[in-house]
Amino acid sequence: MAITLLYWRYILPDWEVMKTLSWSWALWLYAVNGAGIFLMYGSIELFFYRKRKQGTRFKYNGKFPSEQPSDVFWFKSQNIDNFLRTYVSGITMWTLVEVIMLWCYANHYVYWLNWSDHPVWLTVLLLATPMIHEVNFFVIHRAIHIPFFYKWIHSVHHNSVNPSPWSSLSMHPIETFLYHGVVWWHLILPSNPLIALFQLHMAGYGAVNGHIGFDKLELTEGASLDSHAYLHYLHHKHFEVNYGGDGLIPLDKWFGTWHDGTKEAQALMDARYEKKIARMNARQKQNS
């Protein structure tokens, strides 16, 4: 929210300017978004992966991406691939969504509620933004795991089995557009552009949470800060679990795809795999 308020005060062009689509203010927003992500993601990458201040302590995967070259990545490097895709695809689609959203508000094509007139509703909507993100992410994420869409779209992101900060927005352009499209909720519901912008920043800056690759940040010898990255790391590891976020709305539990790293969750996942294989074998027998 602090970033959003600073963005609102110092970055956004005048609303009269944004009534007309223009490369000038669109490129300005792209530059600011790119700089913000470079500072945030880059500082985390520098600490954990370049300087390796914690070594492999609390790291989920004992190897670093730089130690695992692969043909699935541009230049056989996950680091280069993820960084370039972030700027070529990720931030480009983020900015495109942002420009459309701001243009709609500037021209009053959508409901723009003022805080003075609707303080209760807007406060409720603001507090609901994490839940909106959770639902939107689960639905889109589950859809792009359908085999056809996974092959042509989502597999780009899943190439990073051992994710790091630059993996966060390293996606196919279609996936990135859908992911940041969470802001469309605020073009349908009566809302305020400040809340819509916050929703967008939650998606863009918040994507790093699930891709840090470390469970904890060591603050002192006896104190640490949880990264909340484990659930999404398990998704990158097992593919067919934890389609949602951190369980604010327990959609994965409701749909039977929850995995928290316990033996019980592993057993349930293995049972699902066995049933899936049995169904595939049965279909093959029918076709033959």
Short mmCIF file of N, CA and C in Angstrom, two decimals, residues 8 71 73 78 98 160-161 166 203 215:
data_model
loop_
_atom_site.label_atom_id
_atom_site.label_comp_id
_atom_site.label_asym_id
_atom_site.label_seq_id
_atom_site.Cartn_x
_atom_site.Cartn_y
_atom_site.Cartn_z
N TRP A 8 0.60 6.71 -6.64
CA TRP A 8 -0.58 7.55 -6.87
C TRP A 8 -0.22 9.03 -6.81
N ASP A 71 18.56 -26.64 -21.65
CA ASP A 71 18.13 -26.20 -22.97
C ASP A 71 16.74 -25.57 -22.97
N PHE A 73 15.80 -23.15 -21.30
CA PHE A 73 15.92 -21.72 -21.02
C PHE A 73 16.66 -21.02 -22.16
N GLN A 78 18.73 -20.23 -16.57
CA GLN A 78 17.47 -19.85 -15.94
C GLN A 78 17.49 -18.38 -15.53
N GLU A 98 -2.56 -2.18 -16.82
CA GLU A 98 -2.64 -0.94 -16.04
C GLU A 98 -3.13 0.22 -16.91
N SER A 160 10.97 -23.37 -14.59
CA SER A 160 11.74 -23.03 -13.39
C SER A 160 11.28 -23.93 -12.23
N VAL A 161 11.72 -25.17 -12.27
CA VAL A 161 11.37 -26.11 -11.20
C VAL A 161 12.00 -25.68 -9.88
N TRP A 166 13.53 -13.95 -9.90
CA TRP A 166 13.22 -13.54 -11.26
C TRP A 166 12.28 -14.51 -11.96
N ALA A 203 -0.49 -8.01 -7.16
CA ALA A 203 -0.14 -9.08 -8.10
C ALA A 203 1.31 -8.95 -8.56
N ASP A 215 12.90 -20.62 2.85
CA ASP A 215 11.80 -20.64 3.80
C ASP A 215 11.87 -19.48 4.77
#
